[in-house]
């Protein structure tokens, strides 16, 4: 008979069994450590503490879905939290009746997190594009984690506040940008260049040339010659990729 450091008594016959048990426990611990590291480095859950991520890793179950599989269906009760580990999936959100907004999900993306936080049905449809492996956590286990760790809600509240602050800054920048570019705004063309005179024919040719040229355009002339209309004809004759070109009319 022998005694373990914890005071347990065991026989020599128990030694191989105990070694196997320790090896299995070590293997599970290493697996959880790798999953915790992946959550920390590859997902937005990395804002949580390592203790929470360790418990979260213990709750995850790996599930593989074939291409074209509907993982989540909109407007249905949320039963699981999904974390994409491998593959590509598509998310479809309904913006208005008859109109869906699509985006791609890459490894590290999380599905149903917002709906679970608000205790509402799924707000999007998720369909696998390739074979995908998801880490799955049941809704009940996720809620238990929220009860055990209020820090999860606090961390996401802080993250949301930071996102709102960033969004406000982007909106303010865009307003300043629009004000600065207002003088360059090109109105809709009122009419084309009509007539068969040499001047009209030459002007139409110049408009076609300017529309096919990659350079910026300067239109000058006496007031009342509808240079803004000419600028609009050039602008809307461009490919959409060239709309960043500047067309400025002087001498209005």
Short mmCIF file of N, CA and C in Angstrom, two decimals, residues 48-134:
data_model
loop_
_atom_site.label_atom_id
_atom_site.label_comp_id
_atom_site.label_asym_id
_atom_site.label_seq_id
_atom_site.Cartn_x
_atom_site.Cartn_y
_atom_site.Cartn_z
N UNK A 48 -12.47 38.97 -22.76
CA UNK A 48 -12.78 38.38 -21.46
C UNK A 48 -11.52 37.86 -20.79
N UNK A 49 -11.60 37.63 -19.49
CA UNK A 49 -10.44 37.15 -18.73
C UNK A 49 -10.13 35.70 -19.10
N UNK A 50 -8.93 35.26 -18.80
CA UNK A 50 -8.53 33.89 -19.12
C UNK A 50 -9.32 32.87 -18.31
N UNK A 51 -9.70 33.24 -17.11
CA UNK A 51 -10.51 32.34 -16.28
C UNK A 51 -11.85 32.07 -16.95
N UNK A 52 -12.48 33.11 -17.46
CA UNK A 52 -13.77 32.96 -18.12
C UNK A 52 -13.60 32.16 -19.41
N UNK A 53 -12.55 32.45 -20.17
CA UNK A 53 -12.31 31.72 -21.42
C UNK A 53 -12.05 30.24 -21.15
N UNK A 54 -11.39 29.93 -20.04
CA UNK A 54 -11.13 28.53 -19.69
C UNK A 54 -12.45 27.80 -19.43
N UNK A 55 -13.34 28.41 -18.68
CA UNK A 55 -14.64 27.78 -18.42
C UNK A 55 -15.48 27.71 -19.70
N UNK A 56 -15.34 28.74 -20.54
CA UNK A 56 -16.07 28.74 -21.80
C UNK A 56 -15.60 27.60 -22.70
N UNK A 57 -14.29 27.36 -22.71
CA UNK A 57 -13.74 26.27 -23.53
C UNK A 57 -14.28 24.92 -23.08
N UNK A 58 -14.52 24.77 -21.78
CA UNK A 58 -15.04 23.50 -21.27
C UNK A 58 -16.47 23.23 -21.72
N UNK A 59 -17.20 24.31 -22.04
CA UNK A 59 -18.60 24.17 -22.42
C UNK A 59 -18.79 23.94 -23.92
N UNK A 60 -17.73 24.12 -24.72
CA UNK A 60 -17.87 24.08 -26.18
C UNK A 60 -17.84 22.65 -26.70
N UNK A 61 -18.66 22.41 -27.72
CA UNK A 61 -18.68 21.13 -28.42
C UNK A 61 -18.47 21.39 -29.90
N UNK A 62 -17.56 20.62 -30.52
CA UNK A 62 -17.27 20.81 -31.94
C UNK A 62 -18.33 20.10 -32.79
N UNK A 63 -18.85 20.82 -33.79
CA UNK A 63 -19.85 20.26 -34.71
C UNK A 63 -19.50 20.68 -36.13
N UNK A 64 -19.58 19.73 -37.07
CA UNK A 64 -19.26 20.01 -38.47
C UNK A 64 -20.54 19.96 -39.30
N UNK A 65 -20.70 20.97 -40.19
CA UNK A 65 -21.87 21.05 -41.06
C UNK A 65 -21.41 21.02 -42.52
N UNK A 66 -22.16 20.35 -43.40
CA UNK A 66 -21.79 20.30 -44.82
C UNK A 66 -22.12 21.61 -45.52
N UNK A 67 -21.62 21.81 -46.75
CA UNK A 67 -21.95 23.03 -47.50
C UNK A 67 -23.46 23.13 -47.75
N UNK A 68 -23.98 24.36 -47.68
CA UNK A 68 -25.39 24.58 -47.93
C UNK A 68 -26.30 24.28 -46.75
N UNK A 69 -25.72 24.03 -45.58
CA UNK A 69 -26.54 23.70 -44.40
C UNK A 69 -27.00 24.98 -43.70
N UNK A 70 -28.28 25.02 -43.32
CA UNK A 70 -28.81 26.16 -42.59
C UNK A 70 -28.52 25.98 -41.10
N UNK A 71 -27.53 26.70 -40.63
CA UNK A 71 -27.13 26.59 -39.23
C UNK A 71 -28.12 27.34 -38.34
N UNK A 72 -28.49 28.54 -38.77
CA UNK A 72 -29.43 29.38 -38.02
C UNK A 72 -30.50 29.86 -38.99
N UNK A 73 -31.76 29.88 -38.52
CA UNK A 73 -32.87 30.39 -39.32
C UNK A 73 -33.46 31.59 -38.58
N UNK A 74 -33.65 32.69 -39.31
CA UNK A 74 -34.14 33.92 -38.69
C UNK A 74 -35.53 33.72 -38.10
N UNK A 75 -35.81 34.51 -37.07
CA UNK A 75 -37.12 34.54 -36.41
C UNK A 75 -37.48 33.22 -35.73
N UNK A 76 -36.48 32.42 -35.39
CA UNK A 76 -36.72 31.19 -34.63
C UNK A 76 -36.02 31.30 -33.27
N UNK A 77 -36.50 30.56 -32.25
CA UNK A 77 -35.85 30.63 -30.94
C UNK A 77 -34.37 30.25 -31.01
N UNK A 78 -33.55 30.96 -30.27
CA UNK A 78 -32.12 30.70 -30.26
C UNK A 78 -31.82 29.58 -29.26
N UNK A 79 -31.25 28.50 -29.75
CA UNK A 79 -30.93 27.36 -28.89
C UNK A 79 -29.44 27.20 -28.63
N UNK A 80 -28.60 27.81 -29.51
CA UNK A 80 -27.16 27.64 -29.37
C UNK A 80 -26.42 28.92 -29.75
N UNK A 81 -25.23 29.05 -29.18
CA UNK A 81 -24.27 30.06 -29.60
C UNK A 81 -23.26 29.35 -30.49
N UNK A 82 -22.97 29.91 -31.66
CA UNK A 82 -22.07 29.27 -32.62
C UNK A 82 -20.83 30.14 -32.82
N UNK A 83 -19.66 29.48 -32.80
CA UNK A 83 -18.39 30.15 -33.07
C UNK A 83 -17.72 29.41 -34.22
N UNK A 84 -17.54 30.10 -35.35
CA UNK A 84 -16.97 29.45 -36.53
C UNK A 84 -15.47 29.26 -36.36
N UNK A 85 -15.04 28.01 -36.41
CA UNK A 85 -13.60 27.72 -36.29
C UNK A 85 -12.95 27.52 -37.65
N UNK A 86 -13.65 26.87 -38.56
CA UNK A 86 -13.07 26.54 -39.87
C UNK A 86 -14.14 26.60 -40.94
N UNK A 87 -13.80 27.15 -42.12
CA UNK A 87 -14.73 27.23 -43.23
C UNK A 87 -15.27 28.64 -43.44
N UNK A 88 -16.22 28.76 -44.39
CA UNK A 88 -16.84 30.05 -44.71
C UNK A 88 -18.35 29.86 -44.74
N UNK A 89 -19.06 30.79 -44.12
CA UNK A 89 -20.52 30.77 -44.11
C UNK A 89 -21.04 32.15 -44.49
N UNK A 90 -22.31 32.22 -44.86
CA UNK A 90 -22.94 33.49 -45.23
C UNK A 90 -24.06 33.82 -44.25
N UNK A 91 -24.10 35.11 -43.88
CA UNK A 91 -25.16 35.59 -42.98
C UNK A 91 -26.09 36.50 -43.78
N UNK A 92 -27.40 36.28 -43.61
CA UNK A 92 -28.40 37.09 -44.30
C UNK A 92 -29.29 37.75 -43.26
N UNK A 93 -29.33 39.08 -43.29
CA UNK A 93 -30.18 39.86 -42.38
C UNK A 93 -31.28 40.53 -43.17
N UNK A 94 -32.49 40.57 -42.63
CA UNK A 94 -33.60 41.22 -43.29
C UNK A 94 -33.60 42.70 -42.93
N UNK A 95 -33.38 43.55 -43.93
CA UNK A 95 -33.40 44.99 -43.72
C UNK A 95 -34.82 45.53 -43.77
N UNK A 96 -35.61 45.00 -44.69
CA UNK A 96 -37.00 45.37 -44.83
C UNK A 96 -37.69 44.24 -45.57
N UNK A 97 -39.01 44.20 -45.57
CA UNK A 97 -39.70 43.10 -46.24
C UNK A 97 -39.23 42.90 -47.67
N UNK A 98 -38.80 41.69 -47.96
CA UNK A 98 -38.36 41.35 -49.31
C UNK A 98 -36.93 41.71 -49.62
N UNK A 99 -36.19 42.28 -48.66
CA UNK A 99 -34.81 42.71 -48.90
C UNK A 99 -33.90 42.12 -47.83
N UNK A 100 -32.89 41.35 -48.26
CA UNK A 100 -31.93 40.73 -47.34
C UNK A 100 -30.55 41.34 -47.58
N UNK A 101 -29.82 41.56 -46.50
CA UNK A 101 -28.45 42.08 -46.57
C UNK A 101 -27.50 40.93 -46.25
N UNK A 102 -26.57 40.63 -47.15
CA UNK A 102 -25.69 39.46 -47.00
C UNK A 102 -24.28 39.88 -46.62
N UNK A 103 -23.63 39.04 -45.81
CA UNK A 103 -22.23 39.23 -45.45
C UNK A 103 -21.60 37.86 -45.22
N UNK A 104 -20.29 37.81 -45.32
CA UNK A 104 -19.58 36.55 -45.14
C UNK A 104 -19.09 36.41 -43.70
N UNK A 105 -19.11 35.17 -43.20
CA UNK A 105 -18.56 34.86 -41.89
C UNK A 105 -17.27 34.07 -42.08
N UNK A 106 -16.21 34.54 -41.46
CA UNK A 106 -14.92 33.89 -41.52
C UNK A 106 -14.58 33.31 -40.16
N UNK A 107 -13.57 32.44 -40.07
CA UNK A 107 -13.21 31.85 -38.77
C UNK A 107 -13.05 32.90 -37.68
N UNK A 108 -13.67 32.62 -36.53
CA UNK A 108 -13.67 33.54 -35.40
C UNK A 108 -14.99 34.27 -35.24
N UNK A 109 -15.85 34.23 -36.27
CA UNK A 109 -17.14 34.92 -36.20
C UNK A 109 -18.07 34.20 -35.23
N UNK A 110 -18.91 34.98 -34.54
CA UNK A 110 -19.83 34.44 -33.54
C UNK A 110 -21.26 34.72 -33.98
N UNK A 111 -22.11 33.71 -33.91
CA UNK A 111 -23.50 33.85 -34.31
C UNK A 111 -24.41 33.70 -33.09
N UNK A 112 -25.44 34.51 -33.05
CA UNK A 112 -26.50 34.49 -32.02
C UNK A 112 -26.10 35.16 -30.71
N UNK A 113 -24.95 35.80 -30.66
CA UNK A 113 -24.52 36.44 -29.43
C UNK A 113 -25.45 37.58 -29.05
N UNK A 114 -25.79 38.43 -30.01
CA UNK A 114 -26.67 39.57 -29.74
C UNK A 114 -28.07 39.10 -29.36
N UNK A 115 -28.60 38.12 -30.10
CA UNK A 115 -29.95 37.64 -29.83
C UNK A 115 -30.05 37.01 -28.44
N UNK A 116 -29.02 36.27 -28.05
CA UNK A 116 -29.03 35.67 -26.71
C UNK A 116 -28.96 36.74 -25.64
N UNK A 117 -28.18 37.79 -25.89
CA UNK A 117 -28.06 38.86 -24.91
C UNK A 117 -29.36 39.62 -24.72
N UNK A 118 -30.19 39.67 -25.78
CA UNK A 118 -31.46 40.39 -25.70
C UNK A 118 -32.65 39.46 -25.49
N UNK A 119 -32.37 38.15 -25.38
CA UNK A 119 -33.43 37.13 -25.20
C UNK A 119 -34.49 37.26 -26.29
N UNK A 120 -34.03 37.37 -27.53
CA UNK A 120 -34.92 37.51 -28.66
C UNK A 120 -34.65 36.41 -29.68
N UNK A 121 -35.57 36.20 -30.64
CA UNK A 121 -35.33 35.20 -31.69
C UNK A 121 -34.11 35.57 -32.54
N UNK A 122 -33.63 34.61 -33.31
CA UNK A 122 -32.48 34.85 -34.18
C UNK A 122 -32.81 35.97 -35.17
N UNK A 123 -31.88 36.89 -35.36
CA UNK A 123 -32.12 38.04 -36.24
C UNK A 123 -31.53 37.86 -37.62
N UNK A 124 -30.98 36.68 -37.92
CA UNK A 124 -30.37 36.47 -39.23
C UNK A 124 -30.41 34.98 -39.60
N UNK A 125 -30.14 34.73 -40.87
CA UNK A 125 -30.05 33.36 -41.38
C UNK A 125 -28.60 33.08 -41.71
N UNK A 126 -28.09 31.93 -41.29
CA UNK A 126 -26.70 31.58 -41.55
C UNK A 126 -26.66 30.25 -42.30
N UNK A 127 -26.01 30.28 -43.48
CA UNK A 127 -25.91 29.11 -44.35
C UNK A 127 -24.43 28.87 -44.65
N UNK A 128 -23.98 27.64 -44.49
CA UNK A 128 -22.58 27.33 -44.77
C UNK A 128 -22.31 27.37 -46.27
N UNK A 129 -21.20 27.99 -46.66
CA UNK A 129 -20.79 28.01 -48.07
C UNK A 129 -19.86 26.84 -48.36
N UNK A 130 -19.00 26.53 -47.41
CA UNK A 130 -18.13 25.35 -47.50
C UNK A 130 -18.40 24.48 -46.28
N UNK A 131 -17.73 23.34 -46.20
CA UNK A 131 -17.83 22.55 -44.97
C UNK A 131 -17.29 23.38 -43.81
N UNK A 132 -18.05 23.49 -42.75
CA UNK A 132 -17.69 24.37 -41.64
C UNK A 132 -17.68 23.59 -40.32
N UNK A 133 -16.71 23.93 -39.50
CA UNK A 133 -16.70 23.41 -38.14
C UNK A 133 -16.99 24.56 -37.18
N UNK A 134 -18.00 24.37 -36.36
CA UNK A 134 -18.40 25.37 -35.36
C UNK A 134 -18.14 24.81 -33.97
#
